[in-house]
Coordinates of N, CA and C in Angstrom, one line a residue:
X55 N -24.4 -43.9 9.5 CA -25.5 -44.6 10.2 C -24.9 -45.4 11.3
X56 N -24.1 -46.1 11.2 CA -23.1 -46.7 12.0 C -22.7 -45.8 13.3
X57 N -22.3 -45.0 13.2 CA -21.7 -43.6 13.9 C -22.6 -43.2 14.7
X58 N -23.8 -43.2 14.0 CA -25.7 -42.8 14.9 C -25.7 -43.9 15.9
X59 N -25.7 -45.0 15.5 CA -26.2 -46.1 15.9 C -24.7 -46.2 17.8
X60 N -23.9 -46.1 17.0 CA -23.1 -45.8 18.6 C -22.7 -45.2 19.5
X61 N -23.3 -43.9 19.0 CA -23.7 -42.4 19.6 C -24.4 -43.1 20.8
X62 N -25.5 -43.6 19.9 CA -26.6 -43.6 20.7 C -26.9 -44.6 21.7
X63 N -25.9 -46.0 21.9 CA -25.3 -46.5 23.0 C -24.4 -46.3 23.3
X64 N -23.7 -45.2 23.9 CA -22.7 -44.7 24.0 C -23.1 -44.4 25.6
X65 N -21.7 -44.6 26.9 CA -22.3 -43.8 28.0 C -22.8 -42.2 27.5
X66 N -22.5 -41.4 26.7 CA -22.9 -40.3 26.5 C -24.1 -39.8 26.8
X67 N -24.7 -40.7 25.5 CA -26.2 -40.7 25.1 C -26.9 -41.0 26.4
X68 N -26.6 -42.2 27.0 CA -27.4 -42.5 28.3 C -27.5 -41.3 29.5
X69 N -26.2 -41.0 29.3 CA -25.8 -39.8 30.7 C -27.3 -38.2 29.8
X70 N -27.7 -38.7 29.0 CA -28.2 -37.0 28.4 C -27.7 -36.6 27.8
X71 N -26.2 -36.5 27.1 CA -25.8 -35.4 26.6 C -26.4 -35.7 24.6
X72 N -26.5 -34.5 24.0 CA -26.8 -35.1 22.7 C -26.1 -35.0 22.0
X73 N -26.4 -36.3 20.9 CA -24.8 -36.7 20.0 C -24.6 -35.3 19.0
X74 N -24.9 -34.3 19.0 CA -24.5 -33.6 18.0 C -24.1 -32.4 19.1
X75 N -22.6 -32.1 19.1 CA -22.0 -31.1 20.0 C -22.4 -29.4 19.8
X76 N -22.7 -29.5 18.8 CA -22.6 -27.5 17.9 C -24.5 -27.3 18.6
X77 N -25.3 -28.6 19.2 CA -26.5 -28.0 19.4 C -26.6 -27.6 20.5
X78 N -27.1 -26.3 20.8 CA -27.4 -26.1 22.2 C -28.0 -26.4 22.8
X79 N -27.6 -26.8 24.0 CA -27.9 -27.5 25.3 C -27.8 -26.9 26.9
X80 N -28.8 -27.3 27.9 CA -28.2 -26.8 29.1 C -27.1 -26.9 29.5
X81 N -26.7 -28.6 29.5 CA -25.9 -29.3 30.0 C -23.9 -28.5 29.3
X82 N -24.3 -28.1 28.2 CA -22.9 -27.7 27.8 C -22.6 -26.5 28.3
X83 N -23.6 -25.5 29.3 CA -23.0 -24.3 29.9 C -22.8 -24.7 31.8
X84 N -22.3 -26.0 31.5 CA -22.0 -27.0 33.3 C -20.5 -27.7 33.1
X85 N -20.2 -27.8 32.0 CA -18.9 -27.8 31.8 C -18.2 -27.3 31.9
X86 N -16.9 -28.0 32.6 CA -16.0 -27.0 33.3 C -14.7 -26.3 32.2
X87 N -14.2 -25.3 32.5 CA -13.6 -24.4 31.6 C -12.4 -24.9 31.8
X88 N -11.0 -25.4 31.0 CA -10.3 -25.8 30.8 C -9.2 -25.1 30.7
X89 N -8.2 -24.6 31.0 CA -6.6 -23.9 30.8 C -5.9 -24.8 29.8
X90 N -5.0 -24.7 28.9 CA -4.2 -25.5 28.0 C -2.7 -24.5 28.2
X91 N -2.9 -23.6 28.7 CA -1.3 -22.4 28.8 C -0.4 -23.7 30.0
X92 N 0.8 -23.8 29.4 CA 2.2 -24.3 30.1 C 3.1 -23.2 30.6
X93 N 2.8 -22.4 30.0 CA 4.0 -21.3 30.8 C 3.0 -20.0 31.0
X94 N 3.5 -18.9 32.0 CA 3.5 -17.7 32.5 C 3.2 -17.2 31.4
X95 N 2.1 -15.9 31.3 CA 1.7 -14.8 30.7 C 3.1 -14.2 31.1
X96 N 4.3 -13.3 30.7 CA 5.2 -12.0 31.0 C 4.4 -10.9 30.7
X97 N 4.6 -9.9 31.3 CA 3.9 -8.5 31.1 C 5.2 -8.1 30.2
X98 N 4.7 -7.6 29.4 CA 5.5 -6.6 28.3 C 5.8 -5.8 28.5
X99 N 6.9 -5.1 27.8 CA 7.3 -3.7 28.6 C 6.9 -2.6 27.7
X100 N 6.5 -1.5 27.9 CA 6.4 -0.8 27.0 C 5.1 -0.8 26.2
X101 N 4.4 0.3 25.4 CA 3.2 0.2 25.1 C 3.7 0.0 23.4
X102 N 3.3 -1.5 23.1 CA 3.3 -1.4 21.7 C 2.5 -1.2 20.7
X103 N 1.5 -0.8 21.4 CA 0.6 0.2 20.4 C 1.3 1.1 19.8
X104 N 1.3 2.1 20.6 CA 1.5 3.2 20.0 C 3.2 3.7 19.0
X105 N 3.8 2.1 19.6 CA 5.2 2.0 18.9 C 4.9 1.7 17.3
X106 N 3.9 0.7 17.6 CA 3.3 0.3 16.1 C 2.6 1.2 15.0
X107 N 2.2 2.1 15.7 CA 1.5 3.4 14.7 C 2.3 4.2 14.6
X108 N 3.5 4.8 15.3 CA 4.5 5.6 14.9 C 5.2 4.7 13.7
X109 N 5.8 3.5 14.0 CA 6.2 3.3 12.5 C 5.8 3.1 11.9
X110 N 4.7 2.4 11.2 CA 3.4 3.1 10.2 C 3.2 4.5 9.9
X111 N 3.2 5.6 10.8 CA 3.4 7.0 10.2 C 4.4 6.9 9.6
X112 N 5.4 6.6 10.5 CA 7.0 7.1 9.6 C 7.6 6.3 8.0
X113 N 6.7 4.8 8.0 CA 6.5 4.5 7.0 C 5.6 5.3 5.5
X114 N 4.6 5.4 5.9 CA 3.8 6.5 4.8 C 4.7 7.7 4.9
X115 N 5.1 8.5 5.8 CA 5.3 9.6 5.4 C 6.9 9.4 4.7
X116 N 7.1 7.8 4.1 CA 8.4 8.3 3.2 C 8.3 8.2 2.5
X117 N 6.8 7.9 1.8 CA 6.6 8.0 0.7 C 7.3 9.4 0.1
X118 N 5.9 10.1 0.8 CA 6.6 11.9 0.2 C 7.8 12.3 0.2
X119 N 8.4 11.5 1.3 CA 9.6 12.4 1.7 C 10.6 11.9 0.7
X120 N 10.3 11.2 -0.1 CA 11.5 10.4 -1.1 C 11.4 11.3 -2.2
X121 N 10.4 11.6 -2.5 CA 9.7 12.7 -3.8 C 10.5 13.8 -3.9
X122 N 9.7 14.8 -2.5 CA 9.4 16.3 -2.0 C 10.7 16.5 -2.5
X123 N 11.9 16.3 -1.5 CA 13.2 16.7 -1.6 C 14.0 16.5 -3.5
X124 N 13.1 15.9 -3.7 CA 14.1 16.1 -5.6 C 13.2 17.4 -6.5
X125 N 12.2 17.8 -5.4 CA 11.5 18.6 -6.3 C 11.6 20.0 -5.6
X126 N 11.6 19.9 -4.6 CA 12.1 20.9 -3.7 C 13.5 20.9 -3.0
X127 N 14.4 21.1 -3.3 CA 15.6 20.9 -2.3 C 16.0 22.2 -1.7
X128 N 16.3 22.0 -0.8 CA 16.9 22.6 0.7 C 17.2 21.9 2.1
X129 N 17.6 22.7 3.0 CA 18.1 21.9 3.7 C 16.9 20.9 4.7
X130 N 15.7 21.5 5.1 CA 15.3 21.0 5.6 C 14.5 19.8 5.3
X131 N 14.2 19.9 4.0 CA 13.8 18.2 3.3 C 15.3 17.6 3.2
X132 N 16.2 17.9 3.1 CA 17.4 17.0 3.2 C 17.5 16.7 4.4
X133 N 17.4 17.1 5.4 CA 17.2 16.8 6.7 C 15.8 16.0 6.9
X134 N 15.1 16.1 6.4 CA 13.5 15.2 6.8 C 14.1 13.7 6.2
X135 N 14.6 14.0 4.8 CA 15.2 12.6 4.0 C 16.0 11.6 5.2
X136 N 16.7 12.7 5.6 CA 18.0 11.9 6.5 C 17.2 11.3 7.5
X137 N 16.5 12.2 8.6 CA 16.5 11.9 9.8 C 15.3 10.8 9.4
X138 N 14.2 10.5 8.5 CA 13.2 9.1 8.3 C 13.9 7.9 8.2
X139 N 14.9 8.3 7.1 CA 15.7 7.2 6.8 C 16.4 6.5 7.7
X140 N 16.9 6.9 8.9 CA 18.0 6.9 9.4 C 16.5 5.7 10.3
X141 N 15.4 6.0 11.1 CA 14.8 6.4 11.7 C 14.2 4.6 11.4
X142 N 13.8 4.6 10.3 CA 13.0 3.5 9.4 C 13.8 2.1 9.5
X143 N 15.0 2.5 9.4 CA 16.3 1.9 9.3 C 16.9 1.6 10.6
X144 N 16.7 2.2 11.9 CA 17.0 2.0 13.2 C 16.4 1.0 13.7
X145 N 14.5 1.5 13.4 CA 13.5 0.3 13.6 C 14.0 -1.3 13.5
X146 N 14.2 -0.9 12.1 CA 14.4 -2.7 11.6 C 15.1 -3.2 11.7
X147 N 17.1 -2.7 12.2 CA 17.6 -3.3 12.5 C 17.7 -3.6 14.3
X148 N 17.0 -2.9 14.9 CA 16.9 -3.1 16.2 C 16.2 -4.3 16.4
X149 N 15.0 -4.1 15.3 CA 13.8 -5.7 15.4 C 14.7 -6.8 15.0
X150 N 16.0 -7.2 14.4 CA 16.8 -8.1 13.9 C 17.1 -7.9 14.9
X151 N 17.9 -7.3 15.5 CA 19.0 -7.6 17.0 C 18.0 -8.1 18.1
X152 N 16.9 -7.5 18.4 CA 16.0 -8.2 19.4 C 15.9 -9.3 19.4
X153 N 15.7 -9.8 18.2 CA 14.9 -11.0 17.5 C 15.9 -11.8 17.9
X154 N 17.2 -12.1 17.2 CA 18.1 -13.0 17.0 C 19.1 -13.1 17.7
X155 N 19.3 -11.8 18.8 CA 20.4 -12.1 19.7 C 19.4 -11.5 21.1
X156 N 19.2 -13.1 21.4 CA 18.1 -13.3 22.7 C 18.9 -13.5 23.4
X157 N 18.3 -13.1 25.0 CA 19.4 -13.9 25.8 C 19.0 -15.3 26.5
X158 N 18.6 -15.7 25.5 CA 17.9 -17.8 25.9 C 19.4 -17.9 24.6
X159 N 19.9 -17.5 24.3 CA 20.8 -17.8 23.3 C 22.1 -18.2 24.1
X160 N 22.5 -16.7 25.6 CA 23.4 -16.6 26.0 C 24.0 -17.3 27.6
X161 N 22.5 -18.4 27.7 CA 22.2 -18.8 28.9 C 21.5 -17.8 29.6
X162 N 20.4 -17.3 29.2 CA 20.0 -15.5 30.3 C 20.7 -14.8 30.4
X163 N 21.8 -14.4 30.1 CA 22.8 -13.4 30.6 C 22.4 -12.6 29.4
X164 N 22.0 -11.2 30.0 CA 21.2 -9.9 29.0 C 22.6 -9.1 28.5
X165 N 23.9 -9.8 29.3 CA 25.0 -9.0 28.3 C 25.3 -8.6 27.2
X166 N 26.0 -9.5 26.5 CA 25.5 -9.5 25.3 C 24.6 -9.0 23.9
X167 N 22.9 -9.3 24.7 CA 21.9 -8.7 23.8 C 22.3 -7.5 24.1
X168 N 22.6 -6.9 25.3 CA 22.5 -5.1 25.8 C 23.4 -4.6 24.6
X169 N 24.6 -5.1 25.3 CA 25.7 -4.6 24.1 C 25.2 -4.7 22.5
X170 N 24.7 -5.5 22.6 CA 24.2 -5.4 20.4 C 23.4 -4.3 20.6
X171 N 21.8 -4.7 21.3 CA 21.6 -3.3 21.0 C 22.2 -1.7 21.6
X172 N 22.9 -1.8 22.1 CA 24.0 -0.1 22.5 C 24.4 0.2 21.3
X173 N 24.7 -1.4 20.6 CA 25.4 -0.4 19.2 C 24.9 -0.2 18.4
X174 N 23.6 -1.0 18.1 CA 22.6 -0.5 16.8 C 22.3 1.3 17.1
X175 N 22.1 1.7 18.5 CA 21.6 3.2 18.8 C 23.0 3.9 18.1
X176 N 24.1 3.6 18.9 CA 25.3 3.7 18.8 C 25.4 4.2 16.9
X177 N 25.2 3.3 16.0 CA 25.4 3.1 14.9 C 24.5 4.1 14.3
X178 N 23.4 4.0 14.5 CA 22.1 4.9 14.1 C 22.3 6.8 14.5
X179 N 22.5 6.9 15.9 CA 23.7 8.1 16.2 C 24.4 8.9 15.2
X180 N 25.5 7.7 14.9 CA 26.7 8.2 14.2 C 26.2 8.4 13.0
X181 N 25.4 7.3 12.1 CA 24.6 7.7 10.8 C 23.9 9.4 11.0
X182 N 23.6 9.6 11.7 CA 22.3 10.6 11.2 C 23.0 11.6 11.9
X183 N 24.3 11.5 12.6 CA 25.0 13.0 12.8 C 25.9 13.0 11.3
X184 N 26.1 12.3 11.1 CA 27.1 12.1 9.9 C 26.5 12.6 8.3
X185 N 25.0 12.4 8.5 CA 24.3 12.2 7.5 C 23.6 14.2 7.4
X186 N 23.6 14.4 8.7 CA 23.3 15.8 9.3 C 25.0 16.7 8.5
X187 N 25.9 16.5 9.3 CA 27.1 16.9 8.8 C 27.3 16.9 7.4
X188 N 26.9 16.5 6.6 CA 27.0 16.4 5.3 C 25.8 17.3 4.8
X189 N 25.0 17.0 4.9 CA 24.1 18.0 4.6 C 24.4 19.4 4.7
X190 N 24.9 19.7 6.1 CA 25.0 21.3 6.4 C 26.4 21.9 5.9
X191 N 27.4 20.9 5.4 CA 28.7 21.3 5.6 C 29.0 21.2 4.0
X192 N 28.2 20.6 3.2 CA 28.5 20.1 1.8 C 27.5 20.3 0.6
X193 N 27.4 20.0 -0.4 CA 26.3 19.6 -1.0 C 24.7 19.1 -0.8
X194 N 24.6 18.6 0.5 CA 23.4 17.8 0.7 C 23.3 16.3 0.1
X195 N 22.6 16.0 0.6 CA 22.4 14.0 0.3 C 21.6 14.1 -0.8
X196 N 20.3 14.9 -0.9 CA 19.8 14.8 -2.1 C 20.3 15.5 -3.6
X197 N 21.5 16.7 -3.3 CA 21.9 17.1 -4.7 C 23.2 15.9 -4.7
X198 N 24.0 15.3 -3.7 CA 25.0 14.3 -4.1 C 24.3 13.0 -4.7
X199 N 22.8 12.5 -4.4 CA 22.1 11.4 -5.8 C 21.9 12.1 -6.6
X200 N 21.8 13.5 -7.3 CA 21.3 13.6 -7.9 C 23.0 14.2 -8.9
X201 N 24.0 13.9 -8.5 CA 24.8 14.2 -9.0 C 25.0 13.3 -10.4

């Protein structure tokens, strides 16, 4: 009641406007539109849409692919095994390296970050030729778990 009562000698009230803000009014579409952003919009690189729904595919489809190959083995589900995995696994540690070795870390100098990630691809590379090589040259990845 209190709160009514000062509303309503308030310059507010005198100026017109009404004490209750959520009701519509003319006067609230004369009010000027306000910015609160401190820094620059950056344009992004790259379309991360469609980055985001490829790894979502590649996530469902390991479901099957963890299965298929102990029920069917040959080479090419051992190669589907390898190359998701390797794939799933590239993803996430590249999003760690992005993430954590920024170059607001290094004073802006993109050295650094570049080199971490050269070697996550670098490392991801060697995995899935390695993982490839084994496959064709030996037993396979899925009859060596199932050893």
């Amino acid at each position: 009641m209190l709160c009514a009562r000062l509303m309503q000698r308030s310059h507010l009230a005198r100026a017109g406007l009404r004490s209750n803000p959520l009701a519509p009014s003319a006067t609230n579409n004369l009010l000027p539109v306000t910015s609160f952003s401190t820094t620059l919009a950056k344009r992004s690189s790259g379309d991360h849409v469609k980055m985001w729904t490829a790894e979502r595919v590649v996530s469902l489809a390991q479901i099957p692919i963890c299965i298929v190959p102990f029920i069917a083995t040959n080479p090419f589900t051992d190669a589907m095994f390898c190359t998701l995995a390797v794939l799933h696994s590239h993803w996430g540690i590249e999003a760690i390296v992005v993430d954590y070795i920024r170059p607001s870390l290094f004073n802006g100098s993109t050295v650094i970050p570049n080199i971490a990630v050269s070697l996550v691809w670098g490392l991801s590379a060697f995995t899935l030729g390695a993982l490839y090589y084994f496959n064709y040259t030996d037993v396979g990845i899925i009859n060596a778990i199932k050893m």
